[in-house]
XYZ file of N, CA, C and O in Angstrom:
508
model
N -4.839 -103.032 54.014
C -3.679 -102.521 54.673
C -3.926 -101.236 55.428
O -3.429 -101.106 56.547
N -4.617 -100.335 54.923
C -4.745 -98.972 55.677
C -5.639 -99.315 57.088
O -5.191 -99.176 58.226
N -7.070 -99.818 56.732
C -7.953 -100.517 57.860
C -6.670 -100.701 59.059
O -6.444 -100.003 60.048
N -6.211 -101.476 58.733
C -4.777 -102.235 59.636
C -3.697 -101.463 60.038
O -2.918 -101.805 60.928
N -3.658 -100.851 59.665
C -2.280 -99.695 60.067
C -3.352 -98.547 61.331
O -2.970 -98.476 62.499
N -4.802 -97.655 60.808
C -5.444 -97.084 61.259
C -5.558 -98.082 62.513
O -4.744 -97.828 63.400
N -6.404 -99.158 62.753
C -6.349 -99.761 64.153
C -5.488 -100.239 64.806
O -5.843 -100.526 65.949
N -3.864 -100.581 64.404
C -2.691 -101.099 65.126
C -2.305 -99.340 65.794
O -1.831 -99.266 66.927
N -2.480 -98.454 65.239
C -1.967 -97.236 65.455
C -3.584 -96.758 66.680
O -3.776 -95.558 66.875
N -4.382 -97.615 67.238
C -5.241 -97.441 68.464
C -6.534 -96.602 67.716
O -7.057 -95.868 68.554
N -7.087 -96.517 66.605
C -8.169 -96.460 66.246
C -9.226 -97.019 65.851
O -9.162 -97.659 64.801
N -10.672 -96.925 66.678
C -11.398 -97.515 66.106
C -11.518 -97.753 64.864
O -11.373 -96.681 64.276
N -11.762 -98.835 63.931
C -12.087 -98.762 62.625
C -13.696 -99.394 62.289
O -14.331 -100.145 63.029
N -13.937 -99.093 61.550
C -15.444 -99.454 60.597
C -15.083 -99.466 59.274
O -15.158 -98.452 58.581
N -14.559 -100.903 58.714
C -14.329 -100.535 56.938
C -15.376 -101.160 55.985
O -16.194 -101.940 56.474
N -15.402 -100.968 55.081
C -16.642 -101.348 53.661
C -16.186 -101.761 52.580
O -15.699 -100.759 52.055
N -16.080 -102.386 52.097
C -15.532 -102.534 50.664
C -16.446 -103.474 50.002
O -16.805 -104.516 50.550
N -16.772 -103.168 48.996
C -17.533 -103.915 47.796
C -16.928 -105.409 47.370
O -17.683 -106.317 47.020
N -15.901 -105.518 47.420
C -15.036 -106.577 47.114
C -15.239 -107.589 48.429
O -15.040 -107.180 49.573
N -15.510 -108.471 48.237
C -15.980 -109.630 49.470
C -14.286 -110.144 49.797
O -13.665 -110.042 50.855
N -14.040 -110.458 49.074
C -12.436 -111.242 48.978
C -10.833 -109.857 49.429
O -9.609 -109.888 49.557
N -12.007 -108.819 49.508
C -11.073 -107.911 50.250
C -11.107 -107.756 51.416
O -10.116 -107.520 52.108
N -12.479 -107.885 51.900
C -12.851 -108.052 53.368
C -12.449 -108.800 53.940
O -11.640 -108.471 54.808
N -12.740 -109.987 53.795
C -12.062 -111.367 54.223
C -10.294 -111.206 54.423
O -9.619 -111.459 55.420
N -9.952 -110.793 53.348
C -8.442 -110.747 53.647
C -7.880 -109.141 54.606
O -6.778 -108.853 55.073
N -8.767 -108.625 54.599
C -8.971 -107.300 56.185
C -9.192 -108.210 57.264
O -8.349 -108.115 58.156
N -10.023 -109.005 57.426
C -10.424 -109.535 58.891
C -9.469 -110.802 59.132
O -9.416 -111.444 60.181
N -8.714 -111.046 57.954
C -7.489 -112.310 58.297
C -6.367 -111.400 58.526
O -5.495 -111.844 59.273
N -6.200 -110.262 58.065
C -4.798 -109.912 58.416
C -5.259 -108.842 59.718
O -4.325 -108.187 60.181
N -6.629 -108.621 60.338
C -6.710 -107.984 61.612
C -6.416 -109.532 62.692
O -6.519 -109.256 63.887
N -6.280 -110.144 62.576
C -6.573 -111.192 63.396
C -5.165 -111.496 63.015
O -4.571 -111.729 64.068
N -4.500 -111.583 62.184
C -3.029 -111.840 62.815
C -1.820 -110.267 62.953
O -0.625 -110.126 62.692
N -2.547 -109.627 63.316
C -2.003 -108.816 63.676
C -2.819 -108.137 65.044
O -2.367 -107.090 65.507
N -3.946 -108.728 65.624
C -3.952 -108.704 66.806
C -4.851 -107.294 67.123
O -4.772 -106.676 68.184
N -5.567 -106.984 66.184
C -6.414 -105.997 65.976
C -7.760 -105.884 65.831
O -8.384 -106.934 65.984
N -8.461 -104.779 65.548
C -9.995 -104.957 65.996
C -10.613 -104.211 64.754
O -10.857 -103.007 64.821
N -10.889 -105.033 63.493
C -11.476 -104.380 62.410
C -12.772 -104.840 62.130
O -13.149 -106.000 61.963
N -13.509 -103.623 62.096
C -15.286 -104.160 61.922
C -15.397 -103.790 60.531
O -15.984 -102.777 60.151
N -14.763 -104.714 59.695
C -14.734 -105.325 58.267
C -15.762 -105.877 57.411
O -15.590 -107.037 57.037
N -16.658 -105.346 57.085
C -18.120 -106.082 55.957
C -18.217 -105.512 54.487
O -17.952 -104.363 54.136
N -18.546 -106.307 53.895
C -19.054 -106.384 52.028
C -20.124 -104.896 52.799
O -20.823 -104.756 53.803
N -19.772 -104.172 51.815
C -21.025 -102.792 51.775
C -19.671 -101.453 51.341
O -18.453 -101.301 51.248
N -21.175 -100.636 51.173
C -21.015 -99.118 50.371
C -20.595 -98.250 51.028
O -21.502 -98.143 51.854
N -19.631 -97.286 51.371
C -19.048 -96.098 52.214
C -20.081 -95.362 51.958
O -20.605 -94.872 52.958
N -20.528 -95.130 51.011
C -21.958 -94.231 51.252
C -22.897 -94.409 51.585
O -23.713 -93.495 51.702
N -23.262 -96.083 51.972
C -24.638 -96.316 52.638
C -24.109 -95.931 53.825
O -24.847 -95.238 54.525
N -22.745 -96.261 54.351
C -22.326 -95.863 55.957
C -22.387 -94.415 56.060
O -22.879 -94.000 57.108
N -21.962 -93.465 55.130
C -22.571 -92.199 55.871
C -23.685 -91.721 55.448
O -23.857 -90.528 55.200
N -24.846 -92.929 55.286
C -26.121 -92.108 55.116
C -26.369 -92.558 56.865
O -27.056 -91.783 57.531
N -25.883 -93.611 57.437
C -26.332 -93.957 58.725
C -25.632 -93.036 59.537
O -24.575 -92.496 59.210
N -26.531 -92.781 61.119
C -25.612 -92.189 62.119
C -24.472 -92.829 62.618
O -24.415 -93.816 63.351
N -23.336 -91.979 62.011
C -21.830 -92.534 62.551
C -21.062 -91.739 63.294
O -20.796 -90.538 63.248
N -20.666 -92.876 64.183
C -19.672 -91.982 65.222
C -18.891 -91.932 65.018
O -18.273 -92.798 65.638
N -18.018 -91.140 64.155
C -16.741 -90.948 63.851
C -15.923 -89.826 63.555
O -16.329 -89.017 62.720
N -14.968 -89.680 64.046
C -13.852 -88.642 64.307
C -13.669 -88.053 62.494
O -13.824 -86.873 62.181
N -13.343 -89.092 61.561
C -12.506 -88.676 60.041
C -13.554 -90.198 59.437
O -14.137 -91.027 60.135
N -13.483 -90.118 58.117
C -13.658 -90.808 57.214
C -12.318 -91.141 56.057
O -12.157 -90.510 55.012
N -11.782 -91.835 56.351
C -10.642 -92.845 55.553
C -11.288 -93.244 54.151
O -12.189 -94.076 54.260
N -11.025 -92.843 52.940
C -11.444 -93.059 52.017
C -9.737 -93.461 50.847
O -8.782 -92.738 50.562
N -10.041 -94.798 50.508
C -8.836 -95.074 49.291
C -9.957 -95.597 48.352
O -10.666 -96.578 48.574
N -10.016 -94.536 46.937
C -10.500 -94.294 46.325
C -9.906 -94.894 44.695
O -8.874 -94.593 44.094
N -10.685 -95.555 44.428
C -10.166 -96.383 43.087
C -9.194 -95.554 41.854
O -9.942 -94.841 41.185
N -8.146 -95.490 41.519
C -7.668 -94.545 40.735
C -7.301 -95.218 39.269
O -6.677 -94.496 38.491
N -7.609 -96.398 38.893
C -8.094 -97.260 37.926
C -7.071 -97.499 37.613
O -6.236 -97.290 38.493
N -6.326 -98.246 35.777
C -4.700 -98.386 35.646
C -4.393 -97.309 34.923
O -3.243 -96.980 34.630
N -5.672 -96.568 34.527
C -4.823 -95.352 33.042
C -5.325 -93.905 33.830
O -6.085 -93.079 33.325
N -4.801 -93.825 34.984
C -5.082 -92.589 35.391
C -4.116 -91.491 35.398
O -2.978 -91.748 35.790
N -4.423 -90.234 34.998
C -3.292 -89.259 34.481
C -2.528 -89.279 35.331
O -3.023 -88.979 36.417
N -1.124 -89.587 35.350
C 0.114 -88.917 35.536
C 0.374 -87.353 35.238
O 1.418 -86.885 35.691
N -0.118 -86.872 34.825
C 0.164 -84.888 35.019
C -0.873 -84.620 35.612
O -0.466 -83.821 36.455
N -1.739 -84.707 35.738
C -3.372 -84.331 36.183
C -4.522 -84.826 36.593
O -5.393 -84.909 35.727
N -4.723 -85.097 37.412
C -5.687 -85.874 38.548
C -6.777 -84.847 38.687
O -6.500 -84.063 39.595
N -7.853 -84.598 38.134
C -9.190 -83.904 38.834
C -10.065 -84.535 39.627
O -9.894 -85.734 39.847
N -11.158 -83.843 40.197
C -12.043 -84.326 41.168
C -13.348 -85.307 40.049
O -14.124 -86.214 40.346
N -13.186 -84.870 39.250
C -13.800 -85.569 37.933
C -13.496 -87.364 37.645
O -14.302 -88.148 37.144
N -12.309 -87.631 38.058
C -11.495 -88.595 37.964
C -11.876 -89.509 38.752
O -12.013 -90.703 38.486
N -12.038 -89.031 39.640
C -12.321 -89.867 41.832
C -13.837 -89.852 41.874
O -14.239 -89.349 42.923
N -14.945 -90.308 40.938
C -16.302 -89.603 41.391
C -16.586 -90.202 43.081
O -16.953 -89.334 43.872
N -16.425 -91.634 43.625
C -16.500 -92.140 44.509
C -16.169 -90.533 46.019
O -16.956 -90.084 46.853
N -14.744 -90.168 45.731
C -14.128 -89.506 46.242
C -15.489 -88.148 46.446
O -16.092 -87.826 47.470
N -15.612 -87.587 44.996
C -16.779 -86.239 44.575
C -17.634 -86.681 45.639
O -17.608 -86.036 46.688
N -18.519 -87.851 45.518
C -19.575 -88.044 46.322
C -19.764 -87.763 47.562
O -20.590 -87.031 48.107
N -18.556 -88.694 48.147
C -18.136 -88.898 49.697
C -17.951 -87.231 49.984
O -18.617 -86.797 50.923
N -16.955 -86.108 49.122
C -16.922 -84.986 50.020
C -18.377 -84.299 49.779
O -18.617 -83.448 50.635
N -19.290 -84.453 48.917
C -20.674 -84.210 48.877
C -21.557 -84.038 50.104
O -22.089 -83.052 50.615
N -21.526 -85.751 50.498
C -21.970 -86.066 51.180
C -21.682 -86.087 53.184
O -22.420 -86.173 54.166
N -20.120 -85.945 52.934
C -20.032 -85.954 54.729
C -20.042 -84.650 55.509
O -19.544 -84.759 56.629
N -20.492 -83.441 55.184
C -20.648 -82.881 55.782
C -21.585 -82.303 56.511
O -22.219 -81.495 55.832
N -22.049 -82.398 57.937
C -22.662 -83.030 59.281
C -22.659 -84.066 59.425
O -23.296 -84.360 60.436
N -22.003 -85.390 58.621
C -22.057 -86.458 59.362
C -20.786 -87.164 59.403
O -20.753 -88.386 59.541
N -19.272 -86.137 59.239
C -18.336 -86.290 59.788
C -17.145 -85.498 59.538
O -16.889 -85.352 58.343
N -15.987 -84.697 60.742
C -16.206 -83.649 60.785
C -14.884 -83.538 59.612
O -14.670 -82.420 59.143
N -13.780 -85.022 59.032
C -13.031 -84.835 58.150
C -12.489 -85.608 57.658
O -11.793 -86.432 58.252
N -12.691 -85.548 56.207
C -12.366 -86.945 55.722
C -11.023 -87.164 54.953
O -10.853 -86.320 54.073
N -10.421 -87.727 55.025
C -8.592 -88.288 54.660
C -8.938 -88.862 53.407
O -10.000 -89.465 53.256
N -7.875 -88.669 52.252
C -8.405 -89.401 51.200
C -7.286 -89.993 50.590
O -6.487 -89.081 50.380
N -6.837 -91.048 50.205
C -5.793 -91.780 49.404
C -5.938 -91.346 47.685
O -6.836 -91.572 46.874
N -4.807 -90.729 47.578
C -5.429 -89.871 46.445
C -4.065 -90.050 45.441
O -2.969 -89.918 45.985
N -4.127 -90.407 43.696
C -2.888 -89.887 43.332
C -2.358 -88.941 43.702
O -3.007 -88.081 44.298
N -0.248 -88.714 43.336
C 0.285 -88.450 43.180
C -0.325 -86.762 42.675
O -0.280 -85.631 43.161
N -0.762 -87.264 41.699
C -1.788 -86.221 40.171
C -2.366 -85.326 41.048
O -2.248 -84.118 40.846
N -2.836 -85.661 41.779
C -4.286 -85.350 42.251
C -4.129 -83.476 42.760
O -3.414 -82.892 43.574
N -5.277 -83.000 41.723
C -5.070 -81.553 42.026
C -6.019 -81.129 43.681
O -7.250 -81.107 43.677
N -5.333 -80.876 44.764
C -5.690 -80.443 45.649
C -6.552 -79.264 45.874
O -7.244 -78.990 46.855
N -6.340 -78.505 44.570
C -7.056 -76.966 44.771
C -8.349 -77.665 44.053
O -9.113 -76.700 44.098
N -8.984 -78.544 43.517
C -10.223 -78.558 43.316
C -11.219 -79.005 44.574
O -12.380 -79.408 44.499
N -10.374 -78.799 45.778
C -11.859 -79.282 47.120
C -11.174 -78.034 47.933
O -10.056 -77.772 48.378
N -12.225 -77.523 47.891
C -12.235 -75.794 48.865
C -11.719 -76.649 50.517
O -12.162 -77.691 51.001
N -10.742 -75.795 50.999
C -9.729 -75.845 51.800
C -9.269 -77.577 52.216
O -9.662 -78.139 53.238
N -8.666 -78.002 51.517
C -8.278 -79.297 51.171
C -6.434 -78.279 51.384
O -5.849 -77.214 51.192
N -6.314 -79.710 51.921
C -4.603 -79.292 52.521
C -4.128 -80.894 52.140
O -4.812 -81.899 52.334
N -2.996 -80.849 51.647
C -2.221 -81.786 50.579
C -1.011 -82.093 52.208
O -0.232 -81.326 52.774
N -1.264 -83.082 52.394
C -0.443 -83.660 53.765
C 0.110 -85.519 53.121
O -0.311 -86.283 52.251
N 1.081 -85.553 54.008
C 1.981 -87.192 54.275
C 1.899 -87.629 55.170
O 2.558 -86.898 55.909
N 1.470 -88.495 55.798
C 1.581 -88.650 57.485
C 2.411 -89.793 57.456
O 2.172 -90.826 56.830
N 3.871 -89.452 58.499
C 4.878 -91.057 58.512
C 5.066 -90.683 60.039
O 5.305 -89.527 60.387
N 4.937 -91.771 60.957
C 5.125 -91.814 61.954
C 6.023 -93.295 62.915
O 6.248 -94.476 62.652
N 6.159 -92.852 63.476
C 7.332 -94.296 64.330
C 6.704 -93.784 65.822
O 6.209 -92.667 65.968
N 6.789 -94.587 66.682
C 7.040 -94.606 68.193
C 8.052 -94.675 68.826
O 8.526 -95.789 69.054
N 8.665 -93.543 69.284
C 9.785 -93.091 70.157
C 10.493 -94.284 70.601
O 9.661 -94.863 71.301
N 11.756 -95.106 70.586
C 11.974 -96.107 71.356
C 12.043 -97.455 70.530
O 12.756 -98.447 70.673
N 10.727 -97.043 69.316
C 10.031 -98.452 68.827
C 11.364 -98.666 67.873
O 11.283 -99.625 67.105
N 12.358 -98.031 67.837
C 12.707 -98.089 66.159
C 14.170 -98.767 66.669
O 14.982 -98.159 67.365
N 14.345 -100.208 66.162
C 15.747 -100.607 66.157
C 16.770 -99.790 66.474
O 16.707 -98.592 66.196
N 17.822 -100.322 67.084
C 19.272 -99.297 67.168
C 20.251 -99.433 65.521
O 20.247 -100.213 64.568
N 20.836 -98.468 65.822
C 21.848 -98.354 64.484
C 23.003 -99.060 64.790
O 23.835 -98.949 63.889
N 23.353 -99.718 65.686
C 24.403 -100.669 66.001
C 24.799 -102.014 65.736
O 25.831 -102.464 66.234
């Protein structure tokens, strides 16, 4: 779903997921929704060991079923730990799907944002 929202909203995408049967159902729902997702079985971290051209790194990060409700650390997300480890020079900011929990002050200048957007016009009348 995010893959899909990121390229209907005019961004290139490049997604990875370990899950084969997730991919597949990324590249069936880019194709009926008329979109352009370069969707394959693989590791977000083998992709930023390669040279990538990319603006942000989109990361939704496994938060398992028993994950704290009061307290989310960076301890919690290691996937997440890694990725901010690792992308810096090889991309300039990475977005992260993160609990609710999730303590923001453990990633040095990490800013806790919502992004909801519509297109001017796009949105039904109230009539």
């Amino acid at each position: 779903g995010n893959a899909i929202g990121f390229a209907r909203a005019g961004c290139a995408v490049t997604a990875r997921d370990l899950d084969a049967t997730r991919v597949a159902l990324a590249r069936r729902n880019a194709e009926l929704y008329g979109c352009r997702v370069d969707a394959k079985v693989g590791d977000c971290l083998a992709l930023l060991e390669q040279n990538v051209d990319a603006d942000a790194l989109f990361v939704d990060v496994p938060w398992g079923r028993d994950w704290d409700k009061a307290r989310t650390d960076l301890a919690a997300l290691p996937l997440l730990a890694e990725v901010l480890w690792r992308a810096p020079g090889r991309v300039d900011r990475v977005l992260a799907k993160v609990p609710p929990s999730f303590d923001v002050s453990e990633v040095p200048g990490a800013v806790a944002e919502a992004f909801f957007w519509a297109r001017i016009g796009g949105l039904p009348s109230r009539e």
